[in-house]
Amino acid sequence: MKNARANLAIALLLASSTTTAMASTITHPIRIATCRPEAVGSAMWSYSDGFYPSYPYYWSDNFGGMFYQPPTRTYPLLSIAYVNQTHCVMKKIEFGLLARGRIVAEVRDLGTFTPGALIRHQFGLSRNVLPLGTSFSKCVPLRIAFKNGTTWKNPHLKQLRRSIFSRR
């Protein structure tokens, strides 16, 4: 009986460690090669402007709020180089700029992003984003829409709790 319990405990331990290892190896559909927030006028020469229409550009972000993306010419910039790691064409990607453990800015890119292609785009940021207060910033994909109609949402995003904003 003791031997059976020991074998069961070992089996459970191995199963849980395998699950943990598999969960930690899950990758994003996008590999970020460069994430560089910069002050006005210091654009990277090999980067082109990300999508920006001829009118003020607002969209609903992951948390349901309206988000504004400034133009690139007169605002601070976020330069992102990334690769689509899936086998499907992407048409819309939203990125978050993380600094000090928080999303401090969001940008959206629209286009046709083929698998394996390196995309180098720059986006306008609000003047309130910089300085970041840290040199350890990171870009992460927040939400992706594929050409075939499927979507992907970053599984590590915290859920918005509207109850913390309600009046009592």
Coordinates of N, CA and C in Angstrom, one line a residue:
M1 N 0.8 -1.2 0.0 CA 0.0 0.0 0.0 C 0.9 1.3 0.0
K2 N 1.9 1.2 0.8 CA 2.9 2.4 0.9 C 3.5 2.6 -0.5
N3 N 3.9 1.5 -1.1 CA 4.5 1.6 -2.4 C 3.6 2.2 -3.5
A4 N 2.3 1.8 -3.4 CA 1.3 2.3 -4.4 C 1.2 3.8 -4.2
R5 N 1.1 4.3 -2.9 CA 1.0 5.8 -2.7 C 2.2 6.5 -3.2
A6 N 3.4 5.9 -2.9 CA 4.6 6.6 -3.4 C 4.6 6.7 -4.9
N7 N 4.2 5.6 -5.6 CA 4.2 5.6 -7.1 C 3.2 6.6 -7.6
L8 N 2.0 6.7 -6.9 CA 1.0 7.7 -7.3 C 1.5 9.1 -7.1
A9 N 2.2 9.4 -6.0 CA 2.8 10.7 -5.7 C 3.8 11.1 -6.8
I10 N 4.6 10.2 -7.2 CA 5.7 10.4 -8.2 C 5.0 10.7 -9.5
A11 N 4.0 9.9 -9.9 CA 3.3 10.1 -11.1 C 2.6 11.5 -11.2
L12 N 2.0 11.9 -10.1 CA 1.3 13.2 -10.0 C 2.3 14.3 -10.2
L13 N 3.5 14.2 -9.5 CA 4.5 15.2 -9.6 C 5.1 15.3 -11.0
L14 N 5.3 14.2 -11.6 CA 5.8 14.2 -13.0 C 4.8 14.8 -14.0
A15 N 3.5 14.5 -13.8 CA 2.4 15.0 -14.6 C 2.3 16.5 -14.5
S16 N 2.4 17.0 -13.2 CA 2.3 18.5 -13.0 C 3.5 19.2 -13.5
S17 N 4.7 18.7 -13.4 CA 5.9 19.3 -13.9 C 5.9 19.4 -15.5
T18 N 5.3 18.3 -16.1 CA 5.2 18.3 -17.6 C 4.2 19.4 -18.0
T19 N 3.1 19.5 -17.4 CA 2.1 20.5 -17.7 C 2.7 21.9 -17.5
T20 N 3.4 22.2 -16.5 CA 4.1 23.5 -16.2 C 5.1 23.8 -17.3
A21 N 5.9 22.8 -17.7 CA 6.9 23.0 -18.7 C 6.2 23.3 -20.1
M22 N 5.1 22.6 -20.4 CA 4.4 22.9 -21.7 C 3.8 24.2 -21.6
A23 N 3.2 24.7 -20.5 CA 2.6 26.0 -20.5 C 3.6 27.1 -20.6
S24 N 4.8 26.9 -20.1 CA 5.8 27.9 -20.2 C 6.5 28.0 -21.5
T25 N 6.3 27.0 -22.4 CA 6.9 27.1 -23.7 C 5.9 27.6 -24.8
I26 N 4.7 28.0 -24.4 CA 3.8 28.5 -25.4 C 4.3 29.9 -25.8
T27 N 4.3 30.1 -27.2 CA 4.8 31.4 -27.7 C 3.7 32.2 -28.3
H28 N 4.0 33.5 -28.4 CA 3.0 34.4 -29.1 C 3.1 34.1 -30.6
P29 N 2.0 34.5 -31.3 CA 2.0 34.4 -32.7 C 3.0 35.3 -33.4
I30 N 3.5 36.3 -32.6 CA 4.4 37.3 -33.2 C 5.7 37.3 -32.4
R31 N 6.8 37.3 -33.1 CA 8.1 37.5 -32.4 C 8.5 38.9 -32.6
I32 N 8.8 39.6 -31.5 CA 9.2 41.0 -31.5 C 10.7 41.0 -31.6
A33 N 11.2 41.6 -32.6 CA 12.7 41.8 -32.8 C 13.2 43.0 -32.2
T34 N 12.4 44.1 -32.3 CA 12.8 45.4 -31.8 C 11.6 46.1 -31.2
C35 N 11.8 46.8 -30.1 CA 10.8 47.6 -29.4 C 11.5 48.8 -28.9
R36 N 11.3 50.0 -29.5 CA 12.1 51.1 -29.2 C 11.3 52.4 -29.1
P37 N 10.9 52.8 -27.9 CA 10.2 54.1 -27.7 C 11.3 55.2 -27.8
E38 N 10.9 56.3 -28.6 CA 11.9 57.4 -28.8 C 11.2 58.7 -28.8
A39 N 12.0 59.8 -28.5 CA 11.5 61.1 -28.5 C 11.3 61.6 -30.0
V40 N 10.7 62.7 -30.1 CA 10.4 63.3 -31.4 C 11.7 63.5 -32.2
G41 N 11.6 63.2 -33.5 CA 12.8 63.5 -34.4 C 13.9 62.5 -34.4
S42 N 13.7 61.3 -33.7 CA 14.8 60.3 -33.7 C 14.3 59.0 -34.3
A43 N 13.6 59.1 -35.4 CA 13.1 57.9 -36.1 C 14.2 57.0 -36.6
M44 N 14.0 55.7 -36.6 CA 14.9 54.8 -37.2 C 14.8 54.8 -38.7
W45 N 15.9 54.9 -39.4 CA 15.9 55.1 -40.9 C 15.2 54.0 -41.7
S46 N 15.3 52.7 -41.2 CA 14.8 51.6 -42.0 C 13.3 51.3 -41.7
Y47 N 12.7 52.1 -40.9 CA 11.3 51.8 -40.5 C 10.4 52.7 -41.3
S48 N 9.2 52.2 -41.7 CA 8.2 53.0 -42.3 C 7.1 53.3 -41.3
D49 N 6.2 54.2 -41.6 CA 5.1 54.5 -40.7 C 4.1 53.4 -40.8
G50 N 3.6 53.0 -39.6 CA 2.5 52.1 -39.5 C 1.3 52.7 -40.0
F51 N 0.2 52.0 -40.0 CA -1.1 52.5 -40.6 C -1.5 53.7 -39.8
Y52 N -1.9 54.7 -40.6 CA -2.5 56.0 -40.0 C -3.3 56.6 -41.1
P53 N -4.6 56.7 -40.9 CA -5.5 57.3 -42.0 C -5.3 58.8 -42.0
S54 N -6.0 59.5 -42.9 CA -5.9 60.9 -43.1 C -6.8 61.7 -42.0
Y55 N -7.5 61.0 -41.2 CA -8.3 61.6 -40.2 C -7.9 61.1 -38.8
P56 N -8.3 61.8 -37.7 CA -7.9 61.3 -36.3 C -8.3 59.8 -36.1
Y57 N -7.3 59.1 -35.6 CA -7.4 57.6 -35.5 C -7.7 57.2 -34.1
Y58 N -9.0 56.7 -33.9 CA -9.4 56.2 -32.6 C -9.9 54.7 -32.9
W59 N -9.8 53.9 -31.8 CA -10.3 52.5 -31.9 C -10.6 52.1 -30.5
S60 N -11.4 51.0 -30.4 CA -11.7 50.4 -29.0 C -10.6 49.4 -28.7
D61 N -10.0 49.6 -27.5 CA -8.9 48.7 -27.1 C -9.4 47.5 -26.5
N62 N -8.5 46.6 -25.9 CA -8.9 45.4 -25.3 C -9.8 45.5 -24.1
F63 N -9.8 46.7 -23.5 CA -10.6 46.9 -22.3 C -11.9 47.7 -22.6
G64 N -12.2 47.9 -23.8 CA -13.4 48.6 -24.2 C -13.4 50.1 -24.2
G65 N -12.3 50.7 -23.9 CA -12.1 52.2 -24.0 C -11.7 52.6 -25.4
M66 N -11.9 53.9 -25.6 CA -11.5 54.5 -26.9 C -10.0 54.9 -26.8
F67 N -9.3 54.5 -27.8 CA -7.8 54.8 -27.8 C -7.5 55.6 -29.0
Y68 N -6.6 56.6 -28.8 CA -6.2 57.5 -29.9 C -4.7 57.2 -30.2
Q69 N -4.4 57.1 -31.5 CA -3.1 56.9 -31.9 C -2.6 58.2 -32.7
P70 N -1.6 58.9 -32.1 CA -1.2 60.2 -32.7 C -0.4 59.9 -34.0
P71 N -0.3 60.9 -34.9 CA 0.5 60.8 -36.1 C 2.0 60.7 -35.7
T72 N 2.8 60.2 -36.7 CA 4.2 60.0 -36.4 C 5.1 61.2 -36.5
R73 N 4.7 62.2 -37.2 CA 5.6 63.3 -37.6 C 5.9 64.2 -36.4
T74 N 5.0 64.5 -35.6 CA 5.2 65.5 -34.5 C 5.1 65.0 -33.1
Y75 N 5.0 63.7 -33.0 CA 4.9 63.0 -31.7 C 6.0 62.1 -31.4
P76 N 6.2 61.7 -30.1 CA 7.2 60.6 -29.9 C 6.9 59.4 -30.7
L77 N 7.8 58.5 -30.9 CA 7.7 57.3 -31.7 C 7.9 56.0 -31.0
L78 N 7.2 55.0 -31.4 CA 7.5 53.6 -31.0 C 7.8 52.9 -32.2
S79 N 9.1 52.4 -32.3 CA 9.5 51.6 -33.5 C 9.5 50.2 -33.1
I80 N 8.7 49.4 -33.9 CA 8.6 47.9 -33.6 C 9.0 47.2 -34.9
A81 N 9.8 46.2 -34.7 CA 10.1 45.2 -35.8 C 9.6 43.9 -35.3
Y82 N 8.8 43.2 -36.1 CA 8.2 42.0 -35.7 C 8.0 41.0 -36.9
V83 N 7.9 39.7 -36.5 CA 7.7 38.7 -37.5 C 6.4 37.9 -37.1
N84 N 5.6 37.6 -38.1 CA 4.4 36.7 -38.0 C 4.9 35.3 -37.9
Q85 N 4.8 34.6 -36.8 CA 5.3 33.3 -36.6 C 4.2 32.2 -36.9
T86 N 3.0 32.6 -37.3 CA 2.0 31.6 -37.7 C 2.0 31.2 -39.1
H87 N 1.1 30.4 -39.6 CA 1.0 30.0 -41.0 C -0.1 30.8 -41.6
C88 N -0.8 31.7 -40.9 CA -1.9 32.5 -41.4 C -1.5 34.0 -41.6
V89 N -2.1 34.6 -42.6 CA -1.9 36.0 -42.9 C -2.6 36.8 -41.8
M90 N -2.0 37.8 -41.2 CA -2.6 38.7 -40.2 C -3.0 40.0 -40.9
K91 N -4.1 40.6 -40.4 CA -4.5 41.9 -41.0 C -4.6 43.0 -40.0
K92 N -4.6 42.7 -38.7 CA -4.7 43.8 -37.7 C -4.0 43.3 -36.5
I93 N -3.1 44.1 -36.0 CA -2.3 43.8 -34.8 C -2.3 45.0 -33.8
E94 N -2.6 44.7 -32.6 CA -2.5 45.7 -31.5 C -1.4 45.4 -30.6
F95 N -0.5 46.3 -30.3 CA 0.6 46.1 -29.5 C 0.5 47.0 -28.2
G96 N 1.0 46.5 -27.1 CA 1.1 47.3 -25.9 C 2.6 47.5 -25.6
L97 N 2.9 48.7 -25.1 CA 4.2 49.1 -24.6 C 4.2 48.9 -23.1
L98 N 5.0 48.0 -22.6 CA 5.1 47.7 -21.1 C 6.3 48.5 -20.5
A99 N 6.0 49.1 -19.4 CA 7.1 49.8 -18.7 C 6.7 49.7 -17.2
R100 N 7.6 49.3 -16.4 CA 7.4 49.2 -14.9 C 6.2 48.2 -14.7
G101 N 6.0 47.2 -15.5 CA 4.9 46.2 -15.3 C 3.5 46.7 -15.7
R102 N 3.4 47.8 -16.4 CA 2.1 48.3 -16.8 C 2.1 48.6 -18.3
I103 N 0.9 48.5 -18.9 CA 0.8 49.0 -20.3 C 0.7 50.5 -20.3
V104 N 1.7 51.2 -20.8 CA 1.7 52.6 -20.8 C 1.2 53.2 -22.2
A105 N 1.2 52.4 -23.2 CA 0.7 52.9 -24.5 C 0.3 51.7 -25.3
E106 N -0.6 52.0 -26.3 CA -1.0 51.0 -27.2 C -0.9 51.6 -28.6
V107 N -0.6 50.7 -29.6 CA -0.6 51.1 -31.0 C -1.3 50.0 -31.8
R108 N -1.8 50.4 -33.0 CA -2.4 49.4 -33.9 C -1.8 49.5 -35.3
D109 N -1.6 48.3 -35.8 CA -1.1 48.2 -37.2 C -2.1 47.5 -38.1
L110 N -2.4 48.0 -39.2 CA -3.3 47.4 -40.2 C -2.5 47.1 -41.5
G111 N -2.8 46.0 -42.1 CA -2.2 45.7 -43.4 C -2.3 44.2 -43.7
T112 N -1.4 43.7 -44.5 CA -1.3 42.3 -44.8 C 0.1 41.8 -44.4
F113 N 0.1 41.0 -43.3 CA 1.3 40.6 -42.7 C 1.5 39.1 -42.9
T114 N 2.3 38.8 -43.9 CA 2.5 37.4 -44.3 C 3.4 36.7 -43.3
P115 N 3.2 35.3 -43.2 CA 4.1 34.6 -42.3 C 5.6 34.6 -42.6
G116 N 6.4 34.8 -41.6 CA 7.8 34.8 -41.8 C 8.4 36.2 -42.2
A117 N 7.6 37.1 -42.6 CA 8.2 38.4 -43.1 C 8.5 39.3 -41.9
L118 N 9.6 40.0 -42.0 CA 10.0 41.0 -41.0 C 9.4 42.3 -41.3
I119 N 8.6 42.8 -40.4 CA 7.8 44.1 -40.6 C 8.5 45.1 -39.7
R120 N 8.9 46.3 -40.2 CA 9.5 47.4 -39.4 C 8.6 48.6 -39.5
H121 N 7.8 48.9 -38.5 CA 6.9 50.0 -38.5 C 7.2 50.9 -37.3
Q122 N 6.8 52.2 -37.5 CA 6.9 53.1 -36.4 C 5.5 53.8 -36.2
F123 N 5.2 54.1 -34.9 CA 3.9 54.6 -34.6 C 4.0 55.8 -33.7
G124 N 3.1 56.7 -33.8 CA 3.1 57.9 -32.9 C 2.6 57.5 -31.5
L125 N 3.2 58.1 -30.5 CA 2.8 57.9 -29.1 C 2.4 59.2 -28.5
S126 N 1.5 59.2 -27.5 CA 1.1 60.4 -26.8 C 2.4 61.0 -26.1
R127 N 2.4 62.3 -26.1 CA 3.5 63.0 -25.4 C 3.6 62.7 -24.0
N128 N 2.6 62.2 -23.4 CA 2.5 61.9 -21.9 C 3.2 60.6 -21.6
V129 N 3.6 59.8 -22.6 CA 4.2 58.5 -22.4 C 5.7 58.6 -22.0
L130 N 6.4 59.4 -22.7 CA 7.8 59.6 -22.4 C 8.1 60.7 -21.4
P131 N 9.0 60.7 -20.6 CA 10.0 59.6 -20.3 C 9.3 58.4 -19.6
L132 N 9.8 57.2 -19.9 CA 9.2 56.0 -19.3 C 9.6 55.8 -17.8
G133 N 10.7 56.3 -17.4 CA 11.2 56.1 -16.1 C 11.9 54.8 -15.9
T134 N 12.2 54.1 -17.0 CA 12.9 52.9 -17.0 C 13.5 52.6 -18.4
S135 N 14.6 51.9 -18.4 CA 15.2 51.5 -19.7 C 14.8 50.1 -20.1
F136 N 13.9 49.5 -19.3 CA 13.5 48.1 -19.6 C 12.1 48.1 -20.0
S137 N 11.8 48.6 -21.2 CA 10.5 48.6 -21.8 C 10.4 47.3 -22.7
K138 N 9.1 47.0 -23.0 CA 8.9 45.8 -23.8 C 7.6 45.9 -24.6
C139 N 7.6 45.5 -25.8 CA 6.4 45.5 -26.6 C 5.8 44.1 -26.6
V140 N 4.5 44.0 -26.5 CA 3.8 42.7 -26.5 C 2.6 42.8 -27.4
P141 N 2.2 41.7 -28.1 CA 1.0 41.7 -28.9 C -0.2 41.6 -27.9
L142 N -1.2 42.4 -28.1 CA -2.4 42.4 -27.3 C -3.5 41.6 -28.0
R143 N -3.7 41.9 -29.2 CA -4.9 41.4 -30.0 C -4.5 41.3 -31.4
I144 N -4.9 40.2 -32.1 CA -4.5 40.0 -33.5 C -5.8 39.5 -34.2
A145 N -6.0 40.1 -35.4 CA -7.1 39.6 -36.3 C -6.4 39.0 -37.6
F146 N -6.8 37.8 -37.9 CA -6.3 37.1 -39.1 C -7.2 37.3 -40.3
K147 N -6.6 37.2 -41.5 CA -7.3 37.3 -42.7 C -8.5 36.3 -42.8
N148 N -8.3 35.1 -42.2 CA -9.3 34.1 -42.3 C -10.5 34.3 -41.4
G149 N -10.5 35.4 -40.6 CA -11.6 35.8 -39.7 C -11.4 35.4 -38.2
T150 N -10.3 34.6 -37.9 CA -10.1 34.2 -36.6 C -9.4 35.4 -35.8
T151 N -9.4 35.4 -34.5 CA -8.8 36.4 -33.7 C -8.0 35.7 -32.6
W152 N -7.0 36.4 -32.1 CA -6.2 36.0 -31.0 C -6.1 37.1 -30.0
K153 N -6.3 36.8 -28.7 CA -6.1 37.8 -27.6 C -5.1 37.3 -26.7
N154 N -4.2 38.1 -26.2 CA -3.1 37.8 -25.3 C -3.7 37.1 -24.1
P155 N -3.3 35.9 -23.8 CA -3.9 35.2 -22.6 C -3.4 35.8 -21.3
H156 N -2.3 36.6 -21.3 CA -1.8 37.1 -20.0 C -2.3 38.4 -19.6
L157 N -3.3 39.0 -20.4 CA -3.9 40.3 -20.0 C -4.8 40.1 -18.8
K158 N -4.7 41.1 -17.9 CA -5.7 41.1 -16.8 C -7.0 41.5 -17.3
Q159 N -8.1 41.0 -16.7 CA -9.4 41.4 -17.1 C -9.8 42.7 -16.4
L160 N -10.5 43.5 -17.2 CA -11.0 44.8 -16.6 C -12.0 44.6 -15.6
R161 N -11.9 45.1 -14.4 CA -12.9 45.0 -13.4 C -13.6 46.4 -13.3
R162 N -14.7 46.5 -13.9 CA -15.5 47.8 -14.0 C -16.0 48.1 -12.6
S163 N -16.1 47.2 -11.7 CA -16.6 47.4 -10.3 C -15.7 48.4 -9.6
I164 N -14.4 48.4 -9.9 CA -13.5 49.3 -9.1 C -13.7 50.8 -9.5
F165 N -14.4 51.0 -10.6 CA -14.7 52.4 -11.1 C -16.1 52.9 -10.7
S166 N -16.9 52.0 -10.2 CA -18.3 52.4 -9.9 C -18.4 53.3 -8.7
R167 N -19.4 54.1 -8.7 CA -19.6 55.1 -7.6 C -20.4 54.3 -6.5
R168 N -20.1 54.7 -5.3 CA -20.8 54.0 -4.1 C -21.7 55.0 -3.5

